[in-house]
Coordinates of C-alpha atoms in Angstrom, one line a residue:
M9 CA -25.6 2.2 14.1
N10 CA -24.2 0.3 17.2
I11 CA -22.3 2.8 19.5
S12 CA -19.3 0.2 19.7
V13 CA -18.5 0.9 16.3
F14 CA -18.1 4.6 16.8
A15 CA -16.1 3.8 20.0
R16 CA -13.7 1.5 18.0
I17 CA -13.0 3.8 15.3
R18 CA -12.4 6.7 17.9
Q19 CA -10.1 4.3 19.8
I20 CA -8.2 3.5 16.5
A21 CA -8.1 7.3 15.5
R22 CA -6.9 8.3 19.0
A23 CA -4.0 5.7 18.7
G24 CA -2.9 7.3 15.6
D25 CA -3.8 4.8 12.9
T26 CA -5.6 7.3 10.5
V27 CA -5.7 5.1 7.6
R28 CA -7.4 2.1 9.2
A29 CA -9.9 4.5 11.2
W30 CA -11.0 6.0 7.9
Q31 CA -11.3 2.8 6.2
M32 CA -13.5 1.4 9.1
F33 CA -15.6 4.6 8.7
E34 CA -16.5 4.1 5.3
S35 CA -16.9 0.3 5.2
A36 CA -19.4 0.9 8.3
G37 CA -21.3 3.0 5.7
L38 CA -21.0 6.3 8.1
G39 CA -19.7 8.6 5.3
V40 CA -23.1 8.8 3.9
Q41 CA -25.0 9.2 7.2
D42 CA -25.7 12.8 8.3
S43 CA -26.3 12.0 12.1
P44 CA -24.6 14.6 14.3
E45 CA -22.3 11.4 15.6
S46 CA -21.2 10.4 12.3
L47 CA -20.7 13.9 11.1
A48 CA -18.6 14.8 14.2
L49 CA -16.6 11.4 13.6
K50 CA -16.1 12.4 10.1
G51 CA -14.7 15.8 11.2
R52 CA -12.3 14.2 13.5
L53 CA -11.1 11.7 10.9
L54 CA -10.8 14.3 8.1
K55 CA -8.8 16.5 10.8
D56 CA -6.2 13.7 11.3
R57 CA -5.9 13.0 7.5
A58 CA -5.3 16.8 6.8
L59 CA -2.5 16.8 9.5
R60 CA -0.5 14.2 7.3
L61 CA -0.9 16.5 4.1
E62 CA 1.0 19.5 3.1
G63 CA 0.1 22.7 1.2
E64 CA -3.4 23.3 -0.4
A65 CA -4.3 19.5 0.1
R66 CA -3.8 19.9 3.8
I67 CA -6.0 23.1 3.7
A68 CA -8.8 21.7 1.7
M69 CA -9.1 18.6 3.9
A70 CA -9.1 20.7 7.0
R71 CA -11.7 22.9 5.8
A72 CA -13.8 19.7 4.8
A73 CA -13.3 18.9 8.5
S74 CA -14.5 22.1 9.7
A75 CA -17.5 22.0 7.6
A76 CA -18.3 18.4 9.0
Y77 CA -18.1 19.6 12.6
R78 CA -20.2 22.4 11.7
A79 CA -22.9 20.3 10.0
S80 CA -22.7 18.1 13.1
A81 CA -23.4 21.1 15.5
G82 CA -26.4 22.3 13.1
S83 CA -28.7 24.4 15.3
R84 CA -27.6 22.7 18.5
R85 CA -25.7 24.2 21.2
A86 CA -23.2 21.6 21.2
T87 CA -19.8 22.9 22.3
Y88 CA -17.5 20.1 21.1
P89 CA -18.2 20.2 17.4
L90 CA -18.3 24.0 17.5
I91 CA -14.9 24.3 19.0
N92 CA -13.5 21.8 16.8
A93 CA -14.6 23.9 13.8
A94 CA -13.4 27.0 15.3
T95 CA -10.0 25.9 15.8
I96 CA -9.8 24.3 12.3
A97 CA -10.8 27.5 10.9
Y98 CA -8.0 29.2 13.0
L99 CA -5.3 26.7 11.4
C100 CA -6.6 27.3 8.0
G101 CA -6.1 31.3 8.3
D102 CA -9.8 32.0 8.7
V103 CA -9.2 33.9 11.9
A104 CA -12.1 36.2 11.7
Q105 CA -14.5 33.2 11.4
A106 CA -12.7 31.3 14.1
R107 CA -12.9 34.2 16.6
A108 CA -16.7 34.6 15.7
D109 CA -17.2 31.1 16.6
A110 CA -15.0 31.4 19.7
R111 CA -17.1 34.2 20.9
H112 CA -20.4 32.4 20.1
I113 CA -19.2 29.4 22.2
L114 CA -18.1 31.5 25.1
A115 CA -21.9 32.8 25.2
I116 CA -23.1 29.6 25.1
L117 CA -21.1 28.3 28.0
E118 CA -21.6 31.5 29.9
S119 CA -25.4 30.9 29.6
G120 CA -25.2 27.3 30.7
D121 CA -27.7 26.4 28.0
H122 CA -25.7 23.9 26.4
E123 CA -25.7 20.2 25.5
P124 CA -24.5 17.9 28.3
E125 CA -20.8 17.5 28.5
T126 CA -18.0 16.3 31.3
S127 CA -16.9 19.0 33.6
Y128 CA -13.4 18.7 32.0
W129 CA -14.4 19.0 28.5
L130 CA -16.6 22.2 29.5
H131 CA -13.4 23.7 31.1
A132 CA -11.2 22.7 28.1
T133 CA -13.4 24.1 25.6
L134 CA -13.4 27.3 27.6
A135 CA -9.5 27.2 27.4
E136 CA -9.5 26.9 23.8
A137 CA -12.1 29.5 22.9
R138 CA -10.0 31.8 25.1
L139 CA -6.9 31.1 23.4
L140 CA -8.4 31.7 20.1
L141 CA -9.4 35.3 21.2
G142 CA -5.8 35.7 22.3
D143 CA -6.6 35.4 26.1
K144 CA -3.6 33.4 27.1
A145 CA -4.1 34.1 31.0
G146 CA -7.8 33.0 30.8
C147 CA -6.9 30.0 28.7
R148 CA -4.4 28.9 31.3
A149 CA -6.9 29.3 34.1
A150 CA -9.6 27.5 32.4
L151 CA -7.1 24.7 31.8
L152 CA -6.1 24.6 35.2
D153 CA -9.6 24.4 36.2
A154 CA -10.0 21.2 33.8
L155 CA -7.1 19.5 35.4
E156 CA -8.2 19.9 38.8
V157 CA -11.7 18.2 38.1
A158 CA -10.0 15.3 36.3
P159 CA -6.1 15.1 37.5
E160 CA -5.7 11.7 36.0
A161 CA -7.8 12.0 32.8
W162 CA -4.4 11.7 30.6
E163 CA -5.4 11.0 27.1
D164 CA -8.2 13.7 27.4
R165 CA -5.4 16.1 28.6
A166 CA -3.1 15.0 25.6
A167 CA -5.9 15.8 23.2
T168 CA -6.3 19.3 24.8
I169 CA -2.4 20.0 24.9
R170 CA -2.2 18.9 21.3
Q171 CA -5.0 21.4 20.1
L172 CA -3.6 24.1 22.1
R173 CA 0.0 23.5 20.8
E174 CA -1.5 23.8 17.2
I175 CA -2.9 27.2 17.9
L176 CA 0.3 28.3 19.6
L177 CA 2.3 27.3 16.8
A178 CA 0.0 29.0 14.1
T179 CA 0.2 32.4 16.0
G180 CA 4.0 32.0 16.3
E181 CA 3.9 31.6 20.1
G182 CA 6.3 29.6 22.1
P183 CA 4.8 26.9 24.4
E184 CA 5.6 28.6 27.7
L185 CA 1.5 28.9 28.2
L186 CA 1.6 25.0 28.6
E187 CA 4.5 24.6 30.8
G188 CA 4.0 21.9 33.7
L189 CA 0.6 21.0 32.4
S190 CA 1.6 18.0 29.9
P191 CA 0.8 14.4 31.2
P192 CA 3.9 12.7 32.8
P193 CA 6.6 11.5 30.9
S194 CA 7.1 7.8 30.1
L195 CA 10.5 6.2 31.3
Y196 CA 12.6 3.3 29.5
F197 CA 14.9 1.9 32.1
S198 CA 17.9 -0.8 31.8
G199 CA 21.1 -1.4 33.6
I200 CA 23.7 -3.9 34.8
M201 CA 22.9 -6.8 37.3
D202 CA 25.5 -6.6 39.7
L203 CA 25.8 -3.0 41.5
G204 CA 27.8 -4.3 44.3
E205 CA 28.5 -1.9 47.2
A206 CA 27.3 1.3 44.8
Q207 CA 23.6 0.0 45.0
E208 CA 22.8 2.5 47.7
I209 CA 24.2 5.5 45.9
V210 CA 22.5 4.1 42.8
L211 CA 19.3 4.0 44.5
R212 CA 19.7 7.6 45.5
Q213 CA 20.5 8.8 42.1
V214 CA 17.4 7.0 40.8
E215 CA 15.2 8.5 43.4
D216 CA 16.3 11.8 42.6
L217 CA 15.3 11.2 38.9
F218 CA 11.9 10.1 40.0
I219 CA 11.2 13.1 42.0
R220 CA 12.7 15.5 39.4
E221 CA 11.0 13.9 36.2
R222 CA 8.0 12.3 37.9
P223 CA 7.3 9.6 35.0
G224 CA 4.0 8.1 34.9
A225 CA 5.0 4.8 33.5
A226 CA 8.1 2.7 33.4
F227 CA 9.0 0.3 30.8
G228 CA 11.9 -2.5 30.9
A229 CA 12.8 -5.9 32.1
L230 CA 13.2 -7.2 35.9
A231 CA 16.6 -8.7 36.0
A232 CA 18.2 -8.7 39.3
G233 CA 20.1 -5.4 40.4
T234 CA 19.3 -2.2 38.3
D235 CA 16.1 -3.3 36.7
I236 CA 14.5 -4.6 40.0
L237 CA 15.5 -1.5 42.0
V238 CA 14.1 0.9 39.1
A239 CA 10.8 -1.2 39.1
E240 CA 10.5 -0.9 42.8
M241 CA 11.1 2.9 42.7
A242 CA 8.4 3.3 40.0
L243 CA 5.6 1.7 42.1
A244 CA 6.8 3.6 45.2
H245 CA 6.2 6.8 43.1
E246 CA 3.0 5.5 41.8
A247 CA 3.9 5.1 38.3
Q248 CA 2.7 2.3 36.2
L249 CA 5.0 -0.6 35.6
H250 CA 5.1 -2.3 32.2
V251 CA 7.5 -5.4 32.0
V252 CA 9.0 -6.7 28.6
L253 CA 10.9 -10.1 29.3
P254 CA 13.0 -11.6 26.3
G255 CA 11.4 -15.1 26.8
T256 CA 9.1 -16.9 29.1
L257 CA 8.7 -15.7 32.7
E258 CA 10.3 -19.0 34.0
Q259 CA 13.1 -18.7 31.6
F260 CA 14.0 -15.2 32.6
R261 CA 13.7 -15.9 36.2
A262 CA 15.8 -18.8 36.1
V263 CA 18.9 -17.2 34.2
S264 CA 18.4 -13.4 35.1
V265 CA 17.1 -13.4 38.7
E266 CA 17.7 -16.8 40.8
P267 CA 21.4 -17.0 40.3
F268 CA 22.1 -13.8 42.0
G269 CA 20.1 -14.7 45.5
S270 CA 16.9 -15.9 46.7
H271 CA 15.8 -12.2 47.9
W272 CA 15.9 -11.2 44.1
G273 CA 13.4 -14.0 43.2
A274 CA 10.9 -12.7 46.0
R275 CA 11.3 -9.1 44.7
F276 CA 11.0 -10.3 41.1
D277 CA 7.7 -12.2 42.0
R278 CA 6.1 -9.2 44.0
L279 CA 6.9 -6.9 40.9
I280 CA 5.0 -9.4 38.5
A281 CA 2.1 -9.4 40.5
E282 CA 2.0 -5.5 40.9
A283 CA 3.0 -4.6 37.4
H284 CA 0.3 -2.9 35.2
S285 CA 1.3 -5.4 32.4
V286 CA 3.6 -8.2 31.6
F287 CA 4.8 -9.1 28.1
E288 CA 6.5 -12.2 27.5
L289 CA 8.2 -13.2 24.2
P290 CA 7.9 -17.0 23.9
G291 CA 8.8 -19.1 21.2
Q292 CA 12.7 -19.3 22.0
A293 CA 14.3 -22.5 23.3
V294 CA 16.9 -20.3 25.3
L295 CA 17.4 -16.8 26.1
S296 CA 19.6 -15.2 23.9
Q297 CA 21.5 -11.9 23.7
A298 CA 19.5 -11.3 20.3
G299 CA 16.3 -11.9 22.3
I300 CA 17.4 -9.3 25.0
G301 CA 18.2 -6.7 22.4
Q302 CA 14.6 -7.3 20.9
A303 CA 12.9 -7.0 24.3
C304 CA 14.7 -3.7 25.0
E305 CA 13.6 -2.4 21.5
I306 CA 10.0 -3.3 22.3
A307 CA 10.1 -1.7 25.6
M308 CA 11.6 1.5 24.1
G309 CA 8.9 1.5 21.5
L310 CA 6.1 1.0 24.1
A311 CA 7.6 3.9 26.2
L312 CA 7.6 6.0 23.0
R313 CA 4.2 5.1 22.1
R314 CA 2.7 6.1 25.5
A315 CA 4.3 9.4 25.4
E316 CA 3.1 9.9 21.7
Q317 CA -0.5 9.0 22.9
L318 CA -0.3 11.2 25.8
A319 CA 1.5 14.2 24.0
S320 CA 4.4 13.9 26.7
E321 CA 7.9 12.9 26.8
A322 CA 9.8 9.7 26.6
L323 CA 12.9 9.6 29.0
A324 CA 15.6 6.7 29.2
L325 CA 17.8 5.7 32.3
H326 CA 20.7 3.5 31.9
V327 CA 23.0 2.4 34.8
G328 CA 26.3 1.2 33.5
R329 CA 30.3 0.9 34.2
E330 CA 32.6 3.6 32.9
G331 CA 34.3 2.3 29.8
D332 CA 31.1 0.2 28.5
G333 CA 29.8 0.8 25.1
A334 CA 26.5 2.3 24.4
A335 CA 23.6 -0.2 25.7
H336 CA 21.3 -1.8 23.1
G337 CA 18.8 0.6 21.5
Y338 CA 20.2 3.7 22.9
E339 CA 21.9 4.9 19.8
K340 CA 18.5 4.9 18.0
W341 CA 17.0 6.6 20.9
R342 CA 19.6 9.3 20.8
E343 CA 19.2 9.6 17.1
R344 CA 15.5 10.8 17.9
G345 CA 16.9 13.5 20.1
L346 CA 15.4 11.8 23.4
P347 CA 17.1 12.3 26.6
V348 CA 19.1 9.7 28.2
F349 CA 20.0 9.8 32.0
E350 CA 23.1 7.8 32.6
I351 CA 24.5 6.7 35.9
R352 CA 28.0 5.4 35.2
R353 CA 30.7 4.3 38.0
D354 CA 33.8 2.7 37.8
W355 CA 33.1 -0.3 39.8
P356 CA 34.7 -3.6 39.1
G357 CA 33.0 -6.0 36.5
R358 CA 31.6 -9.1 37.9
D359 CA 30.3 -12.3 36.6
E360 CA 26.5 -11.3 35.7
G361 CA 25.3 -15.0 35.1
R362 CA 26.1 -17.7 32.6
A363 CA 26.9 -16.8 29.2
L364 CA 24.1 -16.5 26.9
A365 CA 23.8 -17.6 23.3
S366 CA 24.3 -14.7 21.0
G367 CA 21.4 -15.8 18.6
R368 CA 20.1 -13.7 15.7
M369 CA 17.1 -11.8 14.8
Q370 CA 14.8 -12.8 11.7
A371 CA 11.6 -11.6 10.3
I372 CA 9.4 -14.1 8.5
L373 CA 7.1 -12.4 6.0
A374 CA 4.2 -14.6 4.8
S375 CA 1.5 -14.4 1.8
P376 CA -1.6 -16.7 1.2
S377 CA -0.8 -16.3 -2.5
K378 CA 2.6 -16.3 -4.3
F379 CA 4.5 -13.0 -3.6
A380 CA 3.8 -10.2 -6.1
L381 CA 7.3 -9.3 -6.2
A382 CA 10.4 -11.7 -5.8
P383 CA 11.5 -11.2 -2.0
D384 CA 14.9 -9.7 -2.0
C385 CA 16.2 -11.7 0.6
P386 CA 19.0 -14.7 0.5
C387 CA 16.4 -17.2 2.3
E388 CA 13.1 -18.2 1.0
I389 CA 11.0 -21.1 1.9
G390 CA 8.5 -22.1 -0.7
E391 CA 5.0 -23.0 -0.3
L392 CA 3.8 -24.4 3.0
D393 CA 1.3 -27.1 3.5
E394 CA -1.3 -24.4 4.3
G395 CA -0.9 -23.0 0.8
V396 CA 1.0 -20.0 2.1
F397 CA 4.3 -18.5 0.9
V398 CA 6.9 -17.6 3.3
A399 CA 10.1 -15.6 3.0
V400 CA 12.8 -14.9 5.7
F401 CA 14.7 -11.7 6.4
E402 CA 17.6 -11.1 8.7
D403 CA 16.5 -7.6 9.3
V404 CA 12.7 -6.7 10.2
R405 CA 13.1 -3.3 8.4
A406 CA 14.1 -5.3 4.9
A407 CA 10.9 -7.4 5.5
L408 CA 9.0 -4.5 6.1
G409 CA 10.2 -2.7 3.0
H410 CA 9.3 -5.5 1.0
A411 CA 5.9 -6.0 2.6
R412 CA 5.2 -2.1 1.6
R413 CA 6.5 -2.8 -2.1
T414 CA 4.3 -5.6 -2.3
L415 CA 1.2 -3.6 -1.1
A416 CA 1.9 -0.8 -3.6
H417 CA 2.4 -3.2 -6.4
A418 CA -0.6 -5.4 -5.6
P419 CA -2.7 -3.6 -2.8
K420 CA -5.1 -6.6 -2.4
S421 CA -2.3 -8.7 -0.9
R422 CA -2.6 -10.0 2.7
L423 CA 0.6 -10.3 4.6
G424 CA 1.7 -11.9 8.0
L425 CA 4.9 -10.6 9.6
V426 CA 6.6 -12.4 12.7
W427 CA 9.8 -10.9 14.3
M428 CA 11.9 -13.0 16.5
A429 CA 15.1 -13.9 18.0
A430 CA 16.5 -17.5 16.9
T431 CA 19.4 -19.8 18.0
Q432 CA 19.2 -22.4 15.3
P433 CA 19.7 -22.0 11.6
G434 CA 16.8 -21.2 9.7
P435 CA 13.2 -20.4 11.0
S436 CA 11.4 -22.5 13.2
A437 CA 8.3 -24.6 11.9
Q438 CA 6.3 -22.8 14.6
A439 CA 7.3 -19.2 13.6
A440 CA 6.6 -20.0 9.9
Q441 CA 3.1 -21.6 10.9
L442 CA 2.5 -18.6 12.8
A443 CA 3.4 -16.3 10.0
A444 CA 1.0 -18.3 7.8
C445 CA -1.9 -18.1 10.4
L446 CA -1.3 -14.1 10.3
A447 CA -1.3 -13.8 6.6
Q448 CA -4.6 -15.8 6.4
A449 CA -6.2 -13.5 9.1
A450 CA -5.2 -10.1 7.3
D451 CA -7.5 -8.0 5.5
E452 CA -6.6 -6.7 2.1
S453 CA -3.6 -4.1 1.9
E454 CA -2.8 -5.1 5.5
I455 CA 0.1 -6.5 7.4
C456 CA -1.0 -8.5 10.3
A457 CA 1.6 -9.3 13.1
P458 CA 1.9 -10.4 16.7
W459 CA 1.8 -7.9 19.6
P460 CA 3.9 -6.4 21.1
E461 CA 6.7 -7.3 19.2
L462 CA 6.0 -5.0 16.3
A463 CA 6.0 -1.9 19.1
G464 CA 9.8 -2.3 18.5
L465 CA 9.2 -0.5 15.3
D466 CA 8.2 2.8 17.0
L467 CA 11.8 3.1 17.7
L468 CA 13.2 1.5 14.6
E469 CA 10.9 2.8 11.9
P470 CA 9.0 5.7 13.4
G471 CA 6.8 6.2 10.2
T472 CA 5.4 2.7 10.6
R473 CA 2.9 2.3 13.3
F474 CA 1.2 -1.2 14.0
E475 CA -2.3 -0.9 16.0
V476 CA -3.4 -3.3 18.5
A477 CA -6.5 -5.3 17.3
G478 CA -7.6 -7.9 19.9
E479 CA -6.6 -11.6 19.9
M480 CA -6.6 -14.1 17.1
V481 CA -7.4 -17.8 17.6
T482 CA -4.7 -20.1 16.2
P483 CA -3.6 -23.6 16.5
L484 CA -0.6 -22.2 18.6
G485 CA -3.2 -20.5 20.9
D486 CA -4.6 -17.2 21.4
I487 CA -2.2 -14.5 19.7
P488 CA -2.5 -10.7 20.6
I489 CA -2.2 -9.1 17.2
A490 CA -1.7 -5.7 15.6
R491 CA -2.4 -4.5 12.2
F492 CA -1.0 -1.9 9.7
T493 CA -2.0 -0.7 6.4
P494 CA 0.7 1.8 4.8
M495 CA -0.5 5.2 3.7
G496 CA -1.7 5.5 0.2
V497 CA -2.7 1.7 0.1
G498 CA -6.1 0.4 0.2

């Protein structure tokens, strides 16, 4: 079996798409193989699936995962499958077995006679085995050694922290043992454009936040004023900068940067060149308030996703005026119990650029066959020339709800979903065509959508997670896509 298949399934599993990872595992015929690599991956996927279950079903699947890891190890002195089997046993209440396994692993590590592994994972395995035996001081010491040899292996560190947290939770211990060891948080930022004479004061407060919280990545737009100041501060503190623009780069620069002075334009260009990633949301004739709101939700969703992937935290920073209402997306952010750092001052309001069209959001759902259930929306387009049926919703969550019901009723359905801001009545022909292309590219029991637009659902609908799946060639150009299969479907 080509190693790339294993790598792809692991990547999808690591990103949290348990259903799709398991489907790929079975489709590749790995479920009937007894190679150590297949069995180790099976153990990983069964463990992930067990975490989504409750009660006896959870314990039964977890024990199946442990058995797969043990079979993977066999008679080999392989610490990776052995430590996973031990920890799963502990979480299932098989404490004596887990501790016997942990002592065996310690003996293997001390002997130096074990299968090759990176220095990080050898130290992390030692930390986990010591914690299973109740040696918290030894666990922390080994974990610090692991972080010293690989200080920026954030995803590896996240996997270790998650595993140790599960053990601590099972023993009734608090998380104090892991204090200060989690990967750096992710920061979403937003704020007003015209800071006036308060710019230096705001800059000092933003720097204090970066020194105190030490975010590893910052997500937001790059409008003149707050956005550019925070983005520059992120790069100065060696954080990744991820930019989400509510339109094309040229549109955004012309409306939200250039009117405020040429010096802002030069700073914008430098940040675009140095950013870790830049996402543009094309397809809109003009920038609109609705488009800006969508870009905020997407940036928030990307910050939340990175924090989840790294087992760290997500923070938000907003700079605004006293008396202003809550900025877009922050109500949902607070509902999640996530921290918001606000810098508010009573400086006078000024013209922040020409008035933007209000616009509105719409979600277009497409199917290459007639919808199994009548779309519960006021606007429906009939059959397109491509033989695809399309329905238009005012709210992406309503469209997603219909998509879920459709897949539950007709599991072999294939759906495409486009979520975008619009300034004209009805859906654009281009958006409908894109939705049709996505539906035709979807697998059975799947929703296919453009990326990163659907990252906004990480904020709006936390139980729905679209996973990045490369690019799709369409008549509209190469489109980055993401895929989602609801639990219990397929």
